[in-house]
């Protein structure tokens, strides 16, 4: 799987500049005018001006110089600073891509794919639990699909999604995915024997942390292979269950509460 490096530049109190704004700058230089450059990248003339202003503020120098209108019409060309910015930006992206290619063999030896590394750094989600795994089986009908995902040698998680979502995401056996599970959807049961429950997922683990406030508590289970599951319960429930680090417990949650994300 190819990993593409993307550079974002940011200054104090100045919005970030990334590839999209550099594409705009290149388009303006190529087309010879701001309006034509805006059309080329699919944005409005005002949005183009705003983006160019942000870049000028970030770099402290004008990146474009305008030509006065006339029979041939007005236009814009890159300044020396504009040319330097584009060149430096492309070199930074190329260097980052080279670094990723260099470390890929080391990641493979450690059993980590570049996708695992990048998604771990870049994925942002409101779900407390984001767990990487690989699909091992899918059972589907015309309306829904139950997806079986291996997240460690001893742990399997089931997700129930629509058939349309399965097709749209291109899910199939062997595909790596990220599972998103909100902590309030995860119930906790104690003991060494799995409880009888209607929840499709019953994950065995050991309590690694138990942080309690006046009203609520967050319970974190070690489910093996360096992975954890967090649960949000009431403080009274945590007290009644006598949850503490080292105690065996089970995380219970419905398959419908497991969201599948792909990169």
Short mmCIF file of C-alpha atoms in Angstrom, two decimals:
data_model
loop_
_atom_site.label_atom_id
_atom_site.label_comp_id
_atom_site.label_asym_id
_atom_site.label_seq_id
_atom_site.Cartn_x
_atom_site.Cartn_y
_atom_site.Cartn_z
CA UNK A 1 0.00 0.00 0.00
CA UNK A 2 1.42 3.37 -1.03
CA UNK A 3 1.73 6.01 1.69
CA UNK A 4 1.68 9.60 0.49
CA UNK A 5 3.37 12.34 2.50
CA UNK A 6 1.45 15.59 2.95
CA UNK A 7 3.08 18.72 4.38
CA UNK A 8 1.19 21.45 6.24
CA UNK A 9 2.84 24.75 7.11
CA UNK A 10 1.55 26.97 9.88
CA UNK A 11 2.61 30.16 11.58
CA UNK A 12 1.49 31.82 14.79
CA UNK A 13 -2.05 33.23 14.40
CA UNK A 14 -1.99 32.29 10.70
CA UNK A 15 -4.17 29.52 9.17
CA UNK A 16 -2.38 26.44 7.89
CA UNK A 17 -1.13 26.16 4.32
CA UNK A 18 -1.17 22.75 2.71
CA UNK A 19 -1.19 21.10 -0.66
CA UNK A 20 -4.55 22.57 -1.76
CA UNK A 21 -3.31 26.14 -1.44
CA UNK A 22 -0.05 25.26 -3.16
CA UNK A 23 -2.11 23.79 -5.99
CA UNK A 24 -3.94 27.11 -6.21
CA UNK A 25 -0.66 29.02 -6.39
CA UNK A 26 0.59 26.72 -9.15
CA UNK A 27 -2.69 27.06 -11.04
CA UNK A 28 -2.58 30.86 -10.91
CA UNK A 29 0.99 30.79 -12.22
CA UNK A 30 0.08 28.32 -14.96
CA UNK A 31 -3.13 30.08 -16.05
CA UNK A 32 -1.72 33.57 -15.72
CA UNK A 33 -4.56 34.98 -13.63
CA UNK A 34 -6.22 34.51 -10.26
CA UNK A 35 -9.72 34.00 -11.70
CA UNK A 36 -8.51 31.33 -14.15
CA UNK A 37 -6.46 29.64 -11.42
CA UNK A 38 -9.51 29.57 -9.15
CA UNK A 39 -11.60 27.94 -11.88
CA UNK A 40 -8.85 25.37 -12.49
CA UNK A 41 -8.91 24.15 -8.90
CA UNK A 42 -12.68 24.48 -8.51
CA UNK A 43 -13.00 27.34 -6.02
CA UNK A 44 -14.47 30.82 -6.11
CA UNK A 45 -12.52 33.94 -6.94
CA UNK A 46 -12.97 35.20 -3.36
CA UNK A 47 -11.77 31.90 -1.90
CA UNK A 48 -8.72 32.09 -4.14
CA UNK A 49 -7.90 35.62 -2.93
CA UNK A 50 -8.38 34.53 0.70
CA UNK A 51 -6.03 31.57 0.20
CA UNK A 52 -3.38 33.70 -1.49
CA UNK A 53 -3.62 36.27 1.30
CA UNK A 54 -3.06 33.54 3.90
CA UNK A 55 0.07 32.37 2.06
CA UNK A 56 1.42 35.91 1.76
CA UNK A 57 0.85 36.45 5.50
CA UNK A 58 2.55 33.16 6.36
CA UNK A 59 5.66 33.76 4.27
CA UNK A 60 5.82 37.51 4.85
CA UNK A 61 6.37 38.36 1.19
CA UNK A 62 4.11 38.55 -1.87
CA UNK A 63 4.04 35.34 -3.87
CA UNK A 64 2.37 36.91 -6.91
CA UNK A 65 2.74 40.11 -8.84
CA UNK A 66 -0.19 41.48 -10.82
CA UNK A 67 -0.21 42.86 -14.33
CA UNK A 68 -2.34 45.88 -15.17
CA UNK A 69 -5.38 45.30 -17.36
CA UNK A 70 -5.52 46.34 -20.96
CA UNK A 71 -6.34 44.90 -24.35
CA UNK A 72 -4.83 41.57 -23.24
CA UNK A 73 -6.48 41.79 -19.82
CA UNK A 74 -4.89 41.74 -16.37
CA UNK A 75 -3.04 38.77 -14.95
CA UNK A 76 -0.65 37.48 -12.31
CA UNK A 77 2.77 35.86 -12.28
CA UNK A 78 4.83 34.26 -9.54
CA UNK A 79 7.46 36.26 -7.71
CA UNK A 80 10.84 34.74 -6.91
CA UNK A 81 9.48 33.98 -3.43
CA UNK A 82 6.48 32.21 -4.98
CA UNK A 83 8.75 29.98 -7.07
CA UNK A 84 10.89 29.21 -4.01
CA UNK A 85 7.87 28.32 -1.87
CA UNK A 86 6.53 25.84 -4.41
CA UNK A 87 9.94 24.24 -4.91
CA UNK A 88 10.62 23.98 -1.17
CA UNK A 89 7.17 22.54 -0.49
CA UNK A 90 7.58 19.84 -3.13
CA UNK A 91 11.04 18.96 -1.83
CA UNK A 92 9.70 18.60 1.72
CA UNK A 93 6.93 16.25 0.56
CA UNK A 94 9.41 14.20 -1.46
CA UNK A 95 11.76 13.96 1.52
CA UNK A 96 8.95 12.83 3.84
CA UNK A 97 7.91 10.18 1.31
CA UNK A 98 11.53 8.99 1.14
CA UNK A 99 11.68 8.68 4.95
CA UNK A 100 8.47 6.61 4.98
CA UNK A 101 9.90 4.27 2.34
CA UNK A 102 13.11 3.95 4.38
CA UNK A 103 11.38 2.94 7.61
CA UNK A 104 8.86 0.60 5.96
CA UNK A 105 11.17 -2.50 6.23
CA UNK A 106 11.70 -1.77 9.94
CA UNK A 107 7.94 -1.51 10.46
CA UNK A 108 7.45 -4.83 8.66
CA UNK A 109 9.94 -6.54 10.98
CA UNK A 110 7.95 -5.23 13.95
CA UNK A 111 4.67 -6.42 12.41
CA UNK A 112 3.43 -2.87 11.81
CA UNK A 113 2.24 -1.67 8.41
CA UNK A 114 2.70 1.93 7.19
CA UNK A 115 -1.10 2.18 7.30
CA UNK A 116 -1.08 1.30 11.02
CA UNK A 117 1.57 3.95 11.67
CA UNK A 118 -0.11 6.72 9.71
CA UNK A 119 -3.65 6.03 10.91
CA UNK A 120 -2.40 5.93 14.48
CA UNK A 121 -0.89 9.38 14.13
CA UNK A 122 -3.52 11.05 11.97
CA UNK A 123 -6.91 9.60 12.82
CA UNK A 124 -9.01 11.85 15.02
CA UNK A 125 -12.34 10.62 16.36
CA UNK A 126 -14.70 11.31 19.24
CA UNK A 127 -14.98 7.56 19.89
CA UNK A 128 -12.91 6.57 22.95
CA UNK A 129 -12.01 3.23 21.38
CA UNK A 130 -10.24 3.04 18.01
CA UNK A 131 -8.84 -0.45 17.41
CA UNK A 132 -7.02 -1.74 14.35
CA UNK A 133 -7.84 -5.21 13.01
CA UNK A 134 -8.33 -7.31 9.89
CA UNK A 135 -11.57 -8.72 8.50
CA UNK A 136 -11.68 -12.52 8.67
CA UNK A 137 -15.29 -13.18 7.61
CA UNK A 138 -18.44 -11.47 6.38
CA UNK A 139 -21.97 -12.87 6.51
CA UNK A 140 -24.47 -10.73 4.60
CA UNK A 141 -27.94 -10.63 3.09
CA UNK A 142 -29.66 -8.00 0.98
CA UNK A 143 -30.08 -5.61 3.92
CA UNK A 144 -27.29 -6.11 6.44
CA UNK A 145 -23.86 -7.61 6.97
CA UNK A 146 -22.11 -8.98 10.04
CA UNK A 147 -18.39 -8.37 9.77
CA UNK A 148 -15.98 -10.45 11.86
CA UNK A 149 -12.73 -8.66 12.66
CA UNK A 150 -9.64 -10.13 14.30
CA UNK A 151 -7.96 -7.53 16.52
CA UNK A 152 -5.51 -9.94 18.15
CA UNK A 153 -4.83 -13.70 18.06
CA UNK A 154 -7.26 -14.21 20.95
CA UNK A 155 -9.80 -11.46 20.32
CA UNK A 156 -12.50 -11.14 17.65
CA UNK A 157 -14.98 -8.27 17.39
CA UNK A 158 -18.24 -8.32 15.40
CA UNK A 159 -19.78 -5.32 13.65
CA UNK A 160 -23.29 -5.15 12.18
CA UNK A 161 -23.60 -2.71 9.29
CA UNK A 162 -25.86 -2.29 6.27
CA UNK A 163 -25.17 -4.21 3.08
CA UNK A 164 -24.88 -0.88 1.26
CA UNK A 165 -22.17 0.28 3.68
CA UNK A 166 -20.26 -2.96 3.18
CA UNK A 167 -20.23 -2.42 -0.58
CA UNK A 168 -19.46 1.28 -0.35
CA UNK A 169 -16.46 0.65 1.91
CA UNK A 170 -15.27 -2.23 -0.26
CA UNK A 171 -15.06 -4.59 2.70
CA UNK A 172 -13.68 -8.09 2.14
CA UNK A 173 -11.76 -10.76 4.03
CA UNK A 174 -8.18 -9.73 4.74
CA UNK A 175 -8.83 -5.99 4.56
CA UNK A 176 -7.38 -3.94 7.45
CA UNK A 177 -9.91 -1.69 9.17
CA UNK A 178 -10.28 0.50 12.23
CA UNK A 179 -13.12 -0.15 14.67
CA UNK A 180 -14.68 2.79 16.50
CA UNK A 181 -16.64 2.08 19.70
CA UNK A 182 -17.88 4.78 22.06
CA UNK A 183 -17.07 4.03 25.70
CA UNK A 184 -20.69 4.49 26.98
CA UNK A 185 -21.75 1.62 24.68
CA UNK A 186 -19.39 -0.78 26.48
CA UNK A 187 -20.81 -2.52 29.57
CA UNK A 188 -18.60 -4.32 32.09
CA UNK A 189 -19.15 -7.68 33.76
CA UNK A 190 -16.74 -9.17 36.29
CA UNK A 191 -15.62 -12.75 36.78
CA UNK A 192 -13.54 -15.37 35.03
CA UNK A 193 -16.49 -16.95 33.21
CA UNK A 194 -18.21 -15.18 30.33
CA UNK A 195 -21.73 -14.10 31.34
CA UNK A 196 -24.84 -15.08 29.39
CA UNK A 197 -25.80 -12.01 27.41
CA UNK A 198 -27.57 -10.97 24.21
CA UNK A 199 -24.63 -8.67 23.35
CA UNK A 200 -22.83 -10.05 20.27
CA UNK A 201 -19.44 -9.01 21.63
CA UNK A 202 -18.17 -10.39 24.91
CA UNK A 203 -14.47 -9.58 25.18
CA UNK A 204 -12.34 -11.02 27.94
CA UNK A 205 -9.75 -8.79 29.59
CA UNK A 206 -8.03 -7.60 32.73
CA UNK A 207 -8.77 -4.24 34.34
CA UNK A 208 -5.69 -2.07 33.80
CA UNK A 209 -7.10 1.27 34.99
CA UNK A 210 -10.13 2.47 36.90
CA UNK A 211 -10.54 6.24 37.16
CA UNK A 212 -13.55 7.32 39.20
CA UNK A 213 -15.15 10.71 39.77
CA UNK A 214 -18.18 11.61 41.85
CA UNK A 215 -20.62 10.62 39.10
CA UNK A 216 -18.83 8.48 36.53
CA UNK A 217 -15.95 6.08 36.05
CA UNK A 218 -13.77 5.05 33.13
CA UNK A 219 -12.70 1.43 33.11
CA UNK A 220 -9.88 0.34 30.79
CA UNK A 221 -9.48 -3.36 30.02
CA UNK A 222 -6.29 -4.92 28.69
CA UNK A 223 -7.57 -7.30 25.99
CA UNK A 224 -4.15 -8.59 24.93
CA UNK A 225 -1.67 -7.89 22.15
CA UNK A 226 -1.10 -4.41 23.55
CA UNK A 227 -4.72 -3.37 22.92
CA UNK A 228 -7.30 -1.98 25.32
CA UNK A 229 -11.04 -1.31 25.53
CA UNK A 230 -12.43 1.60 27.54
CA UNK A 231 -15.84 1.66 29.17
CA UNK A 232 -17.71 4.58 30.69
CA UNK A 233 -19.99 3.57 33.58
CA UNK A 234 -21.45 5.23 36.65
CA UNK A 235 -19.31 5.59 39.74
CA UNK A 236 -21.88 3.54 41.65
CA UNK A 237 -21.60 0.69 39.13
CA UNK A 238 -17.82 0.67 39.40
CA UNK A 239 -18.12 0.56 43.19
CA UNK A 240 -20.71 -2.24 43.11
CA UNK A 241 -18.55 -4.34 40.78
CA UNK A 242 -15.49 -3.63 42.95
CA UNK A 243 -13.47 -2.86 39.85
CA UNK A 244 -9.74 -2.46 40.41
CA UNK A 245 -6.53 -3.05 38.41
CA UNK A 246 -5.71 -6.71 37.91
CA UNK A 247 -9.31 -7.93 38.18
CA UNK A 248 -10.64 -10.12 35.33
CA UNK A 249 -13.64 -8.70 33.53
CA UNK A 250 -15.59 -8.77 30.28
CA UNK A 251 -16.48 -5.93 27.93
CA UNK A 252 -20.00 -6.32 26.50
CA UNK A 253 -21.36 -4.37 23.53
CA UNK A 254 -23.69 -4.85 20.58
CA UNK A 255 -22.37 -5.39 17.08
CA UNK A 256 -24.50 -2.47 15.89
CA UNK A 257 -22.44 -0.15 18.10
CA UNK A 258 -19.20 -1.00 16.29
CA UNK A 259 -18.42 1.44 13.47
CA UNK A 260 -16.01 0.35 10.74
CA UNK A 261 -13.61 2.93 9.28
CA UNK A 262 -11.18 2.49 6.40
CA UNK A 263 -8.20 4.56 5.22
#
